[in-house]
Structures are given as structure tokens and as C-alpha cells.
């Protein structure tokens, strides 16, 4: 990670422009002026995103097509750019739509964009949730907020250092050497990547939400046990919820949503997910990943999969397994470093799958990984599926319960956590 | 606020109590009884059962899988191979030697296997190699010093008994269960597979210059001093790599000059150039680009033994 002081100036400049754009949108009665300032805010934030994140991708494609021969711009992507750009965009658009009032205090608005727990990797907070909390002059830190926030933080820490970082050992070993792996090893590697990315990203979100809560701020939840979903649609309602709802509110609905006929609904879904994929990174792999998800969502809508509620637990489990396998197939594109690599990995999984070819690599690491996944899903299914941390706190022995849980998780972190863990995957976005 | 502070204090107190109890019971009744495995068991075996050893082999996996003490007949007495997979860099070996001396494992000779290219890069953090030695935190001052140099986070965490067994608990339990079935051995572990030639790595030639100020050279000097203070004859042994993929003639020469100048008592047996062990040129001797298989290790150990024979002959004459 690098620290480049000038990047802070870019951040401050975008904050200033968006702050004044929103103020002018609200102050003006002239629709043209309002629209002009809306576009000022949108172009300002999108331009920064394009220059830092997509310029080289754009150049690569132009060069590939032979249209132009432009040199790469050696630039480091400012950390968390995609997150605070989306946060700023939603603010300007909501002010334009009239659903929130423009913030009149620059410091409060800057605090909203720069709120430290979620600055680098989300959740993408909405102004209508966070701004009123920042404006509140009687802000207090209470014991319940502290304990609930601390518990959430420790839960996120467990997910990151015990599950994600340990699973990454196997994933990296298999994916970095995929030409020498059997289909079964690659399938297990992909399964573990699904767990890794979930625990890495939701772990960060939980820690961010936890730290904010300890300080008395309430962020929206970002994950809701997504791997227990019974359809892809449900999965996207539970996975990276702050991004999914952002894409729905500002892209899908802006494209027309489901109001303009069946075909256009599918097209809008597909396009939204395609752009959502591109948001993750400037690479065709992410576009394919987004496109595949868009395709699955459209197919589910076409066959009205969500209207069917599985009657028995067996059916529910089969549905959850089907969703998990489909999602795993899409994760191959997310993890692979090129489209060719992703296709080769999928080919090996589907054509060279045999249990004899499966390699554990390191029995100690593998056993620890499996044990940590067992604890993760055990707690998620039996505790967090029905109770939030607030719910646990409100129970009769809530304080004791949360402290006991924290103690158990801290011991697991000390005993099994990766001592030299990697940085968060979503920091690159 | 008082309620919050009270909660934090109680939580810390309970963690400390658990930490101390765990450190006492787990180490004494489980860990100390294991004598196999790379979570400390094989170290316990060396530290508790090899007080009578005449010579020791130190180094990385390339020592563990290349040097068979039973074939080193020109070295007098019994030997033990204390090489370790994955982590056996010079810093690890220096701490291990200190632990051996603390536990009265004092051989007459040490064969320290080294790869010159490992001295071309300064490790940014090295706790991943030292973490294997954390259970012995209280026994070695050198270990505590190196951990302290690695930063405040590591030196803070290393005070926790729980953290000292980080990533080792399951292995220790497994090795505890099978502790009675471990036979006496000389530490050498042969690799049985033969390399798949399609998996050749690209051969790197542009190695960075040797960094004589690095922590690796400091550890090498510490290792040398420990040997000197305890009257241990030290040999540096350099083993070859397939297609010379780890060999850099220039860096080798610079390293030799450094050792001759600064460590005059050290004898070097340099077989890092594959040309010096031509019998190992074929792929059939290798498990991968950097490790000999069983067949190759036997050939290499005999070559090394011959080198010792010539060395002793030359010194006697």
C-alpha cells in the first residue's frame, strides 16, 4: 500500500464540487440549472473514477483493436475510490430527486464521504441514513452500542483472519499453479475461494459496521448470510447489499427497470450486472462475471423461479446447493487472472474431475480451513440466521452471551488466525 | 463509559487467565511430549533426544531432503539432519542453534546448508519463519531479540501463550496421539517422486546484489559467533539446483570472498554449480527444480561425503 498525499487533494476537490453541486440543485428553481449541476456532480465523480481506474483498460482495448497506439499511464489506484465515488454520486442524485435535503455544512458532508470505517471498502452508505446521525449534536456512545459494535468487529476479524486468510493458502496454491492441478483440486480451490471472498469482504464490512457502532453510528448491513440463498435473485439481495441496492436504484431503475416490457426488463438486468461487474475492476473477467450473474438473474425472472417456495427442507437444501454451484462457477472469472485461465480452470473442473486427483497440499492448513468453515457456517446457521447482534444483546443473558462469544472468537483468532494475512481483496476496487 | 471500561477490563483479565493456563497445560502436557511433525515435535526430538549427537545438519528443505547423515561416513560419529521445510532460512537456523546450546545439544561440527541467492534479498518480515520457534520464546534471548526487531505487533503478540501456538494446535494434538509410534531417525527425509519435466520454472539470472547490511548477514554472523563461542566446527554447504536455476556465479564469488574475509574458521563445501556434481544433471534425480529426489539425494550425499574425505585428507597433509 502506498501513501500519495496529492490523492487527498483529489478527494477534497470532488467533495467540494459535489457539495456545491448539490447545494445549487436544491437552491435553484430552474430545472435546467438543476440538471446542469446534477451532471456536474456526476461527471466530476465519474471522471475521477475513469481516469484512475478505467483509463488503462480503455487504452488496452483501443490498442488491441488497433484504433490508436496510446501509452499506459502509470498510476496507482487510490484506495477505496470506487466506494466513495458511489457514495458521492448517490448523494447528488438523491438531492436532485428531492428525496433528501442538501447538506449545508461542508464539514458534515466531508465527514459523510470520509467516514473512516467505511472509507476504503464500504459499505456504500446512503446520505439519508448517515447524514442525520452526523448532524446530531447530542451524539453519545452507549454501553449497548459499544458491546454490539465490538462483537460485530470481532466476528468480522474472525471471518477475515481465521477463515479468509487461511483458505487463501489453498486457493493461491491451486490457482497460481492451475495447469498442474486436477479438476477436483480446482473445484475445491474454487469452493474455498467462494468462502474466502465472502469472509474477506463481509469480514471487512462487519468490522467497519462494528467500529462505527462502537462510536455510536449505525451503518446498514452489507451481507445477510448469502450462501444460504435459494435463488440467484435472493443471493444478490443478500450479497454486498449496499452495492446491489445502489445498482438497483441508480442504474436498473434509471434504465427503465421492469416498467417497459419483459424483454427490456431482462436487458436492464443484464446491463446493470455487466456494469456492476466492471465496477469491481477494469478487466474483461469482471465484465464476464457481471454478465453471467445478469444472465442467471434474467433466466430466473423468465422462469419465475422466485415465485416457487420450496415446501420441504430437502428441496430448500437442493435449491441452496444449486445457487452455490452457479455462484462458484462465476467466481472462477473473479479469481482467475485472465479469461483464458478461467476457461481452462472450468474445463478442467468439468472434464477432469476425479477424486483420486485431489491433493490436500498441507494437512494442517486444510484441517484448520475446514474447521473454521464449520464454525463459520455453524454460527451463521444456528445463531445469526435468526438473531442479529442487537437481538442477542436484547436476550435475558445478552451481555454474558455476547462477551462469551467474543471471548471464544478472540481465542480462535489467536490460535488459528493467519499471523501474516493478506490485505483485503476489496481494497483493490 | 465506566460500564464500557469495566467490560474491557474483565474481558482482558479473562483472556490473560486463559492464556496463562493454556500456556502452562498445553505446553507441558501436550506440546512437550510430541516428538514428530513440523509444529515443534521434530524440534523437541532434536532438543530432548539428541544430546549425544556429533554433528548436525542445519538448513532449509534443501538440506532436509538432500543430505543423508547415514551416508556421510567421513564425518566421525552420529549425525542428525535438522533441516526444515519452508522456513529454514538463516534467521531460523541461528535461533535454533541457540536453542540447541541452551538445551545442551552441542555437536562437534555443524553443516549449515545455504543458498547464496537468499542473501540477495532483504526479508521485509521474517516472523513467518520464526513462528515455528515461538513455543520456545522463554528459552532463547536471540529469539526474543529477532522478534523485537520484526516490529511492535509481533513482539506484543509473542507474549501471548495462545499466539505462540498459532496454527499449530491441531498438528500438536495429532502428533501427541501418535507420539509412541515415532522411531528414532536421523532427520533425513527423502522425496520419492520424480519431477514432471513440463513443470520447469523459468531460470532467473538477474539476482539483486548481496546486501551485507541485511538482517540475513547479521544472523549469519550470529550463527558463526555462536559456533565459535561453543567450539563447534562450522561448514557451509551449498547444494545444486536443477538446471542451475538457483546458481549465480557472481553472487557465489562475492559471498565466498565475504566469508573468507570475515569468517576465517569456516570451511566451505560449494557444490551449488551443477557442473561440480555432473551425476545429478538428469531430471530423473529431481523431485522439482530445487529438490533432489531419493535417488538424487543418495548421489549427492555420497558426493558430499567424498568432498569431506578430500577436505580431511588435505588438512591432515
XYZ file of C-alpha atoms in Angstrom:
746
model
C 0.000 0.000 0.000
C 1.291 3.462 -0.868
C 0.510 6.845 0.591
C 0.366 9.599 -2.019
C -0.537 12.929 -0.349
C -1.785 14.531 -3.595
C -4.584 11.943 -3.745
C -6.112 13.558 -0.675
C -6.420 16.777 -2.658
C -8.347 14.922 -5.380
C -10.687 13.582 -2.731
C -11.196 17.037 -1.222
C -11.807 18.552 -4.652
C -14.525 16.027 -5.513
C -16.102 16.618 -2.096
C -16.138 20.373 -2.717
C -17.611 20.069 -6.211
C -20.327 17.617 -5.144
C -21.158 19.723 -2.089
C -21.691 22.852 -4.161
C -23.439 20.976 -6.989
C -25.985 19.560 -4.518
C -26.490 22.962 -2.889
C -27.176 24.605 -6.275
C -29.538 21.811 -7.268
C -31.614 22.482 -4.162
C -31.405 26.273 -4.293
C -32.337 26.651 -7.921
C -35.907 26.642 -9.233
C -34.770 26.350 -12.806
C -34.884 22.678 -13.976
C -32.084 23.359 -16.467
C -29.776 24.677 -13.750
C -30.689 21.718 -11.556
C -29.864 19.283 -14.361
C -26.620 21.110 -15.181
C -25.468 20.771 -11.587
C -26.547 17.157 -11.443
C -24.345 16.465 -14.462
C -21.527 18.472 -12.894
C -21.626 16.158 -9.867
C -21.927 13.003 -11.980
C -19.190 13.939 -14.460
C -16.889 15.120 -11.682
C -17.036 11.857 -9.763
C -17.152 9.589 -12.812
C -14.208 11.379 -14.404
C -12.027 10.703 -11.369
C -13.112 7.065 -11.450
C -12.441 6.777 -15.188
C -9.027 8.399 -15.063
C -7.710 6.314 -12.192
C -9.488 3.042 -12.727
C -10.511 2.614 -16.354
C -8.105 4.706 -18.433
C -5.525 1.945 -18.889
C -8.249 -0.618 -19.584
C -9.670 1.721 -22.236
C -6.194 2.219 -23.729
C -5.535 -1.539 -23.781
C -8.712 -2.158 -25.716
C -8.064 0.665 -28.185
C -4.559 -0.644 -28.746
C -5.871 -4.184 -29.119
C -8.354 -3.068 -31.762
C -5.577 -1.141 -33.494
C -7.537 2.110 -33.350
C -4.868 4.090 -31.526
C -1.481 3.423 -30.044
C -1.578 5.123 -26.658
C 0.874 4.587 -23.829
C -0.200 3.298 -20.441
C -0.478 5.818 -17.639
C 1.497 4.540 -14.664
C -0.861 5.352 -11.843
C -1.768 3.765 -8.530
C -5.491 3.419 -7.868
C -6.439 5.481 -4.803
C -7.682 3.122 -2.127
C -11.452 2.941 -1.771
C -12.059 5.158 -4.813
C -14.968 3.100 -6.178
C -16.704 3.220 -2.814
C -16.627 6.929 -2.045
C -17.368 7.796 -5.677
C -20.602 5.774 -5.476
C -21.419 7.323 -2.115
C -20.976 10.857 -3.514
C -22.950 10.021 -6.651
C -25.918 8.721 -4.688
C -25.932 11.908 -2.604
C -26.071 14.242 -5.635
C -28.723 12.113 -7.374
C -30.900 11.904 -4.241
C -30.730 15.676 -3.788
C -31.741 16.065 -7.448
C -34.624 13.626 -6.983
C -35.687 15.638 -3.945
C -35.641 12.675 -1.586
C -33.080 14.289 0.718
C -32.112 17.831 1.641
C -28.700 19.116 0.548
C -26.203 19.340 3.390
C -25.370 22.938 4.252
C -22.347 22.246 6.411
C -19.261 21.316 4.369
C -17.634 19.609 7.366
C -20.632 17.352 7.902
C -20.729 16.451 4.195
C -16.954 15.783 4.141
C -17.428 13.607 7.219
C -20.129 11.666 5.366
C -17.771 10.894 2.455
C -14.665 10.379 4.578
C -16.268 8.467 7.472
C -13.225 6.353 8.260
C -14.595 2.862 8.970
C -16.211 2.561 5.551
C -13.964 4.848 3.504
C -11.770 2.180 1.936
C -14.104 -0.740 1.249
C -17.667 0.180 2.113
C -20.443 -0.446 2.943
C -21.611 2.250 0.492
C -23.637 4.352 2.908
C -26.611 6.443 1.834
C -26.916 10.080 2.814
C -30.422 9.615 4.244
C -29.035 7.148 6.788
C -25.712 8.680 7.740
C -26.124 12.453 7.389
C -28.797 12.776 10.127
C -26.521 10.836 12.502
C -23.585 13.115 11.713
C -25.731 16.218 12.243
C -26.882 15.024 15.665
C -25.227 17.230 18.269
C -26.310 15.002 21.173
C -24.352 12.059 19.896
C -23.493 9.577 22.661
C -21.547 6.380 22.989
C -23.622 3.885 24.941
C -22.700 0.566 26.509
C -25.099 -1.379 24.283
C -23.712 0.255 21.123
C -20.168 -0.449 22.287
C -20.727 -4.106 23.113
C -22.782 -4.818 19.982
C -20.229 -2.976 17.825
C -17.315 -4.731 19.465
C -18.951 -8.132 18.957
C -19.603 -7.317 15.305
C -15.964 -6.231 14.914
C -14.613 -9.437 16.470
C -16.933 -11.526 14.275
C -15.547 -9.717 11.202
C -11.987 -10.211 12.443
C -12.621 -13.939 12.854
C -14.001 -14.163 9.314
C -11.010 -12.342 7.885
C -8.001 -13.784 9.722
C -9.243 -17.241 10.605
C -11.390 -18.189 7.612
C -10.443 -15.987 4.623
C -6.691 -15.773 5.152
C -6.307 -19.464 5.970
C -8.469 -20.524 2.995
C -6.388 -18.277 0.733
C -3.361 -20.575 1.255
C -5.062 -23.395 -0.617
C -6.732 -21.104 -3.156
C -3.454 -19.377 -4.067
C -1.522 -22.637 -4.259
C -4.097 -24.140 -6.621
C -4.879 -21.101 -8.783
C -1.250 -19.975 -9.150
C -0.343 -23.413 -10.444
C -3.597 -24.377 -12.157
C -2.014 -26.191 -15.103
C -0.724 -28.856 -12.706
C -3.964 -29.330 -10.786
C -6.686 -31.886 -11.257
C -10.321 -30.886 -11.737
C -11.149 -31.927 -8.174
C -8.365 -29.796 -6.653
C -9.507 -26.837 -8.751
C -13.119 -27.407 -7.702
C -12.119 -27.417 -4.032
C -9.927 -24.349 -4.680
C -12.923 -22.570 -6.219
C -15.183 -23.608 -3.339
C -12.616 -22.242 -0.893
C -12.327 -19.035 -2.911
C -16.092 -18.588 -2.566
C -15.641 -18.859 1.192
C -12.528 -16.663 1.133
C -14.095 -13.774 -0.780
C -17.225 -13.911 1.342
C -15.295 -13.870 4.614
C -12.767 -11.334 3.367
C -15.353 -8.838 2.199
C -18.126 -9.436 4.703
C -15.426 -9.571 7.396
C -14.316 -6.072 6.434
C -17.921 -4.850 6.312
C -18.628 -6.326 9.742
C -15.527 -4.674 11.167
C -16.477 -1.329 9.602
C -20.051 -1.588 10.877
C -18.724 -2.702 14.272
C -16.243 0.158 14.662
C -18.897 2.683 13.619
C -21.368 1.181 16.093
C -18.799 1.327 18.892
C -18.637 5.055 18.177
C -22.425 5.275 18.160
C -23.055 5.307 14.384
C -25.329 2.800 12.706
C -24.409 1.606 9.224
C -26.670 -0.513 7.068
C -25.901 -4.250 6.932
C -23.942 -5.321 3.847
C -24.324 -9.122 3.907
C -27.125 -11.372 5.118
C -25.808 -14.959 5.034
C -25.817 -15.031 1.200
C -24.718 -18.634 0.711
C -27.992 -19.860 2.220
C -29.912 -18.212 -0.650
C -32.333 -20.295 -2.648
C -32.068 -18.314 -5.879
C -29.550 -16.046 -7.596
C -32.013 -13.183 -7.139
C -32.113 -13.842 -3.414
C -28.320 -14.149 -3.378
C -27.984 -10.632 -4.784
C -30.415 -9.343 -2.178
C -28.091 -10.737 0.492
C -24.639 -10.165 -1.047
C -22.959 -6.725 -0.923
C -26.392 -5.263 -0.257
C -25.175 -1.667 -0.309
C -23.864 -2.110 -3.877
C -26.837 -4.197 -5.066
C -29.317 -1.600 -3.842
C -27.161 1.166 -5.349
C -27.145 -0.558 -8.729
C -30.903 -1.145 -8.485
C -31.735 2.451 -7.501
C -29.394 4.324 -9.811
C -28.828 2.022 -12.804
C -31.611 -0.544 -13.120
C -34.385 1.949 -12.348
C -32.726 4.642 -14.479
C -32.634 2.189 -17.418
C -36.365 1.731 -17.004
C -36.441 -1.189 -14.565
C -39.293 -3.586 -15.256
C -41.668 -0.918 -16.499
C -41.038 -1.252 -20.225
C -41.906 -4.832 -21.024
C -40.377 -8.226 -20.484
C -37.505 -8.036 -22.962
C -36.339 -4.645 -21.686
C -36.504 -5.907 -18.104
C -34.052 -8.692 -18.965
C -31.881 -6.270 -20.905
C -31.834 -3.840 -17.977
C -30.959 -6.573 -15.506
C -28.170 -7.827 -17.736
C -26.769 -4.328 -18.358
C -26.913 -3.428 -14.674
C -24.958 -6.523 -13.680
C -22.496 -6.007 -16.523
C -21.718 -2.515 -15.228
C -21.689 -3.879 -11.664
C -19.024 -6.334 -12.821
C -16.990 -3.570 -14.411
C -17.257 -1.574 -11.183
C -15.252 -4.321 -9.471
C -12.274 -3.940 -11.737
C -11.080 -2.809 -15.140
C -10.860 -6.229 -16.730
C -12.970 -8.331 -19.080
C -13.025 -11.071 -16.451
C -15.150 -8.860 -14.191
C -17.392 -7.957 -17.120
C -17.946 -11.661 -17.834
C -18.556 -12.276 -14.127
C -21.173 -9.497 -14.035
C -22.665 -10.652 -17.325
C -23.063 -14.234 -16.081
C -24.840 -13.019 -12.971
C -27.067 -10.813 -15.125
C -27.853 -13.799 -17.325
C -28.763 -16.001 -14.348
C -30.985 -13.253 -12.918
C -32.764 -12.843 -16.268
C -33.285 -16.591 -16.630
C -34.704 -16.776 -13.102
C -37.063 -13.914 -13.911
C -38.112 -15.592 -17.159
C -38.938 -18.885 -15.433
C -40.327 -17.118 -12.342
C -38.035 -19.169 -10.095
C -38.622 -16.810 -7.184
C -42.358 -17.432 -7.186
C -41.760 -21.044 -6.204
C -41.204 -21.543 -2.487
C -39.616 -24.948 -1.760
C -42.012 -26.897 0.506
C -39.519 -29.156 2.274
C -36.117 -28.695 3.861
C -34.607 -31.140 1.340
C -35.861 -29.020 -1.550
C -34.537 -25.907 0.153
C -31.131 -27.529 0.519
C -31.117 -28.606 -3.132
C -32.009 -25.059 -4.185
C -29.278 -23.593 -1.959
C -26.753 -26.075 -3.403
C -27.768 -25.187 -6.965
C -27.299 -21.469 -6.246
C -23.979 -22.107 -4.544
C -22.649 -24.134 -7.505
C -23.730 -21.498 -10.047
C -22.167 -18.727 -7.970
C -18.975 -20.785 -7.672
C -18.778 -21.026 -11.471
C -18.925 -17.239 -11.698
C -16.252 -16.831 -9.003
C -13.763 -18.588 -11.307
C -13.824 -15.475 -13.515
C -13.430 -13.256 -10.477
C -10.352 -15.079 -9.171
C -8.611 -16.017 -12.427
C -6.088 -13.552 -13.795
C -7.252 -13.873 -17.413
C -10.239 -15.060 -19.401
C -8.168 -17.929 -20.840
C -7.164 -19.070 -17.352
C -10.774 -19.007 -16.164
C -11.942 -21.079 -19.140
C -9.117 -23.592 -18.644
C -9.969 -23.951 -14.952
C -13.648 -24.509 -15.744
C -12.712 -27.004 -18.461
C -10.561 -28.963 -16.011
C -13.260 -28.897 -13.319
C -15.908 -30.246 -15.660
C -13.820 -32.695 -17.700
C -11.054 -33.865 -15.347
C -12.929 -34.234 -12.100
C -11.813 -37.330 -10.232
C -11.361 -37.812 -6.534
C -8.002 -39.581 -6.967
C -6.501 -36.401 -8.379
C -7.457 -34.339 -5.344
C -4.480 -33.012 -3.392
C -4.776 -31.650 0.156
C -1.321 -29.967 -0.108
C -0.939 -29.251 3.626
C -2.995 -31.357 6.015
C -2.647 -28.888 8.896
C -3.784 -25.881 6.844
C -6.566 -27.865 5.202
C -7.903 -29.200 8.511
C -7.797 -25.713 10.036
C -9.621 -24.326 6.988
C -12.364 -26.942 7.215
C -12.716 -26.478 10.971
C -13.008 -22.711 10.608
C -15.623 -23.076 7.836
C -17.566 -25.476 10.044
C -17.540 -22.941 12.906
C -18.451 -20.104 10.499
C -21.472 -21.830 8.985
C -22.462 -23.346 12.322
C -22.652 -19.926 13.943
C -24.295 -18.343 10.891
C -26.963 -21.032 10.599
C -27.761 -21.634 14.246
C -27.163 -18.167 15.711
C -27.063 -15.324 13.181
C -29.756 -16.625 10.800
C -32.368 -15.866 13.434
C -30.655 -13.334 15.692
C -28.832 -10.135 14.918
C -26.224 -8.885 17.386
C -28.897 -6.475 18.637
C -31.225 -9.427 19.087
C -28.615 -11.342 21.070
C -27.952 -8.321 23.273
C -31.664 -7.928 23.997
C -31.947 -11.511 25.297
C -32.044 -12.270 29.011
C -28.344 -13.066 29.392
C -27.413 -10.975 26.343
C -24.339 -9.284 27.835
C -22.917 -12.579 29.016
C -23.753 -14.244 25.707
C -22.012 -11.589 23.611
C -18.981 -11.483 25.897
C -18.757 -15.280 25.789
C -18.970 -15.228 22.002
C -16.295 -12.527 21.817
C -14.004 -14.500 24.092
C -14.458 -17.656 22.021
C -13.727 -15.804 18.769
C -10.677 -13.978 20.192
C -9.224 -17.323 21.301
C -9.815 -18.726 17.801
C -8.130 -15.680 16.247
C -5.083 -16.116 18.493
C -4.856 -19.864 17.961
C -5.770 -20.216 14.292
C -5.663 -16.746 12.695
C -3.186 -16.127 9.895
C -0.327 -14.233 11.510
C 0.775 -12.669 8.237
C -2.554 -12.259 6.491
C -3.040 -10.655 3.115
C -4.733 -7.297 2.682
C -8.458 -7.194 1.953
C -9.397 -8.260 -1.592
C -11.834 -5.365 -1.984
C -9.103 -2.798 -1.232
C -8.115 -3.133 -4.900
C -11.514 -1.846 -6.012
C -18.282 4.922 29.995
C -17.401 3.197 33.281
C -19.569 0.273 32.240
C -17.600 0.020 28.973
C -14.233 0.190 30.725
C -15.355 -2.423 33.253
C -16.351 -4.746 30.431
C -12.988 -4.275 28.680
C -11.010 -4.877 31.876
C -12.945 -8.063 32.712
C -12.554 -9.374 29.150
C -8.797 -8.711 29.177
C -8.486 -10.335 32.600
C -10.308 -13.490 31.459
C -8.182 -13.662 28.287
C -4.973 -13.340 30.323
C -6.087 -16.086 32.734
C -6.984 -18.405 29.845
C -3.740 -17.514 28.072
C -1.580 -18.351 31.085
C -3.461 -21.566 31.863
C -3.320 -22.661 28.235
C 0.394 -21.912 28.040
C 1.043 -23.999 31.125
C -1.163 -27.012 30.419
C -0.896 -27.240 26.641
C 2.870 -26.837 26.568
C 3.657 -29.081 29.500
C 1.165 -31.898 28.960
C 0.832 -31.962 25.171
C 3.393 -29.977 23.197
C 6.486 -31.029 25.158
C 5.540 -34.672 24.701
C 5.347 -34.556 20.894
C 8.445 -35.760 19.054
C 7.444 -35.535 15.406
C 5.940 -33.058 12.962
C 6.887 -29.560 11.960
C 4.832 -27.774 14.600
C 7.590 -28.291 17.118
C 7.618 -32.081 17.535
C 10.715 -32.678 15.408
C 12.404 -29.825 17.294
C 11.518 -31.472 20.602
C 13.036 -34.668 19.240
C 16.268 -32.835 18.435
C 16.364 -30.809 21.651
C 15.407 -33.643 24.011
C 16.855 -36.758 22.438
C 19.965 -35.741 20.542
C 22.300 -34.528 23.287
C 24.869 -37.096 22.169
C 24.941 -36.038 18.526
C 28.381 -35.479 16.913
C 27.326 -33.351 14.004
C 24.174 -31.546 12.925
C 22.881 -30.503 9.518
C 21.073 -27.144 9.539
C 19.244 -25.541 6.648
C 16.128 -25.409 4.541
C 14.114 -28.161 2.889
C 17.079 -28.462 0.512
C 19.108 -29.678 3.493
C 16.343 -31.881 4.855
C 15.805 -33.711 1.565
C 19.378 -33.669 0.164
C 21.729 -34.659 2.981
C 21.540 -38.154 4.431
C 23.743 -38.327 7.580
C 23.973 -42.122 7.290
C 25.992 -41.697 4.074
C 28.419 -39.123 5.498
C 30.872 -41.764 6.705
C 33.858 -39.439 6.510
C 32.378 -37.385 9.318
C 33.027 -39.219 12.539
C 30.194 -40.181 14.884
C 26.440 -39.896 14.527
C 24.674 -37.056 12.822
C 21.201 -35.594 12.665
C 19.557 -33.578 9.905
C 17.693 -30.618 11.438
C 16.700 -29.009 8.131
C 13.096 -27.869 7.899
C 10.609 -27.374 5.090
C 9.572 -23.916 4.068
C 11.051 -21.801 6.811
C 14.663 -22.810 7.377
C 16.381 -19.559 6.457
C 19.437 -18.331 8.295
C 17.461 -16.404 10.925
C 15.513 -19.524 11.861
C 18.721 -21.582 11.994
C 20.518 -19.081 14.211
C 17.715 -19.204 16.762
C 17.594 -22.986 16.505
C 21.317 -23.227 17.209
C 20.869 -21.014 20.265
C 18.078 -23.305 21.495
C 20.258 -26.366 20.915
C 23.022 -24.835 23.008
C 20.553 -23.877 25.776
C 19.325 -27.484 25.867
C 22.898 -28.830 25.857
C 22.758 -30.205 22.320
C 26.345 -29.278 21.440
C 27.698 -31.088 18.387
C 31.363 -31.035 17.380
C 30.514 -29.998 13.853
C 27.692 -28.228 12.059
C 26.929 -28.399 8.343
C 24.951 -25.279 7.539
C 23.265 -25.556 4.154
C 22.944 -22.149 2.479
C 21.671 -20.707 -0.778
C 23.548 -17.565 -1.753
C 20.540 -16.130 -3.601
C 18.654 -15.963 -0.297
C 21.153 -13.305 0.763
C 20.348 -11.140 -2.264
C 17.000 -10.059 -0.872
C 16.402 -8.462 2.492
C 13.358 -10.070 4.089
C 10.678 -7.447 4.863
C 9.323 -9.505 7.718
C 10.534 -12.860 8.840
C 8.133 -13.811 11.586
C 6.604 -16.482 9.327
C 9.847 -18.444 9.698
C 10.321 -17.705 13.387
C 6.740 -18.533 14.330
C 7.725 -22.215 14.347
C 10.053 -21.419 17.243
C 7.606 -19.278 19.246
C 6.796 -22.097 21.724
C 10.413 -21.724 22.914
C 10.012 -17.947 23.389
C 11.099 -18.049 27.040
C 14.200 -20.103 26.351
C 16.093 -18.010 23.808
C 17.119 -14.402 24.136
C 18.210 -14.383 20.493
C 14.665 -15.403 19.504
C 13.173 -12.575 21.571
C 15.629 -10.088 20.014
C 14.730 -11.080 16.461
C 11.016 -10.921 17.227
C 11.510 -7.448 18.682
C 13.291 -6.342 15.501
C 10.282 -7.508 13.478
C 8.076 -4.776 14.900
C 5.888 -3.937 17.857
C 2.909 -6.015 16.709
C 4.867 -9.237 16.657
C 6.748 -8.562 19.885
C 3.444 -7.803 21.631
C 1.632 -10.856 20.293
C 4.543 -13.197 21.015
C 3.958 -12.628 24.735
C 0.683 -14.483 24.383
C 0.925 -18.210 25.061
C -2.035 -18.787 22.768
C -0.366 -16.936 19.913
C 2.854 -18.915 20.350
C 0.863 -21.983 19.303
C -0.882 -20.148 16.450
C -1.592 -22.575 13.603
C -0.011 -25.482 15.485
C -2.722 -26.774 17.807
C -4.259 -29.386 15.509
C -0.848 -30.652 14.426
C 0.361 -30.865 18.013
C -2.745 -32.844 19.031
C -2.253 -35.195 16.088
C 1.435 -35.685 16.863
C 0.672 -36.188 20.556
C -1.656 -39.072 19.706
C 0.958 -40.819 17.553
C 3.944 -39.986 19.798
C 4.626 -43.609 20.762
C 4.914 -44.765 17.167
C 7.808 -42.478 16.229
C 11.019 -44.377 15.538
C 14.483 -42.980 16.172
C 15.737 -41.397 12.949
C 18.485 -39.197 11.590
C 16.159 -36.429 10.409
C 16.748 -37.004 6.704
C 13.518 -37.220 4.684
C 13.874 -38.494 1.120
C 11.442 -37.352 -1.561
C 10.111 -40.220 -3.607
C 8.560 -38.594 -6.662
C 10.379 -37.753 -9.868
C 9.896 -34.370 -11.439
C 7.438 -33.708 -14.210
C 9.685 -32.006 -16.769
C 6.808 -29.895 -18.101
C 6.803 -28.025 -14.820
C 10.202 -26.400 -15.183
C 10.426 -22.947 -13.724
C 11.880 -20.104 -15.677
C 15.552 -19.750 -14.791
C 16.315 -16.425 -13.175
C 19.719 -14.869 -13.725
C 19.313 -11.224 -12.664
C 19.780 -11.541 -8.923
C 19.963 -8.387 -6.826
C 23.370 -7.603 -5.276
C 24.193 -9.135 -1.912
C 23.045 -6.886 0.890
C 25.803 -7.209 3.506
C 23.900 -4.936 5.901
C 20.779 -7.078 5.824
C 19.287 -9.000 8.721
C 20.308 -12.231 6.967
C 24.002 -11.346 7.166
C 23.543 -10.307 10.783
C 22.009 -13.716 11.501
C 24.842 -15.440 9.655
C 27.347 -13.582 11.814
C 25.394 -14.546 14.961
C 25.426 -18.168 13.838
C 29.186 -18.022 13.267
C 29.787 -16.401 16.656
C 27.659 -18.997 18.475
C 29.701 -21.785 16.863
C 32.962 -20.078 17.714
C 31.982 -19.473 21.346
C 30.989 -23.121 21.749
C 33.947 -24.640 19.872
C 31.812 -26.024 17.083
C 33.498 -26.541 13.717
C 31.320 -24.874 11.085
C 30.959 -25.899 7.433
C 28.892 -24.004 4.897
C 27.407 -26.462 2.413
C 25.939 -25.320 -0.895
C 23.770 -27.797 -2.770
C 22.954 -27.729 -6.508
C 19.659 -26.979 -8.232
C 18.147 -28.489 -11.356
C 19.486 -26.754 -14.472
C 21.401 -24.453 -12.116
C 18.188 -22.475 -11.614
C 19.404 -21.140 -8.257
C 23.041 -20.649 -9.184
C 24.643 -17.268 -9.692
C 28.446 -17.495 -10.236
C 28.985 -13.811 -9.498
C 26.999 -13.772 -6.262
C 28.696 -17.037 -5.247
C 32.097 -15.468 -5.650
C 31.118 -12.341 -3.704
C 29.714 -14.467 -0.910
C 32.853 -16.660 -0.756
C 35.037 -13.564 -0.533
C 32.905 -12.226 2.311
C 33.107 -15.497 4.263
C 36.857 -15.915 3.726
C 37.454 -12.365 4.963
C 35.035 -12.239 7.879
C 34.701 -15.853 8.998
C 38.159 -17.391 8.575
C 37.368 -20.504 10.645
C 34.507 -21.538 8.364
C 35.107 -24.213 5.728
C 33.017 -24.034 2.596
C 31.921 -27.013 0.535
C 30.483 -25.426 -2.532
C 28.506 -27.757 -4.788
C 25.992 -25.157 -5.929
C 27.193 -25.329 -9.528
C 25.693 -28.417 -11.133
C 28.959 -28.877 -13.038
C 30.545 -29.980 -9.743
C 28.025 -32.834 -9.461
C 27.512 -33.850 -13.047
C 25.793 -37.095 -11.990
C 22.799 -35.017 -10.903
C 22.250 -33.310 -14.254
C 19.368 -35.554 -15.382
C 15.730 -34.831 -14.465
C 15.430 -38.347 -13.013
C 17.387 -37.126 -9.953
C 14.982 -34.330 -9.134
C 11.614 -34.037 -7.472
C 11.234 -30.458 -8.642
C 13.552 -27.679 -9.798
C 15.065 -27.143 -6.350
C 14.753 -30.515 -4.606
C 16.529 -33.780 -5.305
C 14.516 -36.957 -5.026
C 15.601 -40.029 -3.080
C 17.905 -41.247 -5.825
C 19.464 -37.819 -6.348
C 19.861 -37.238 -2.603
C 21.775 -40.508 -2.232
C 24.117 -39.495 -5.069
C 24.528 -36.025 -3.620
C 25.239 -37.308 -0.090
C 27.975 -39.560 -1.494
C 29.495 -36.641 -3.422
C 29.368 -34.562 -0.247
C 30.963 -37.382 1.707
C 33.785 -37.562 -0.873
C 34.259 -33.822 -0.524
C 34.647 -34.233 3.232
C 37.111 -37.075 2.589
C 39.239 -34.851 0.357
C 38.936 -31.987 2.826
C 40.192 -34.060 5.765
C 42.955 -35.570 3.637
C 44.114 -32.114 2.600
C 44.018 -30.830 6.187
C 45.890 -33.858 7.576
C 48.568 -33.419 4.933
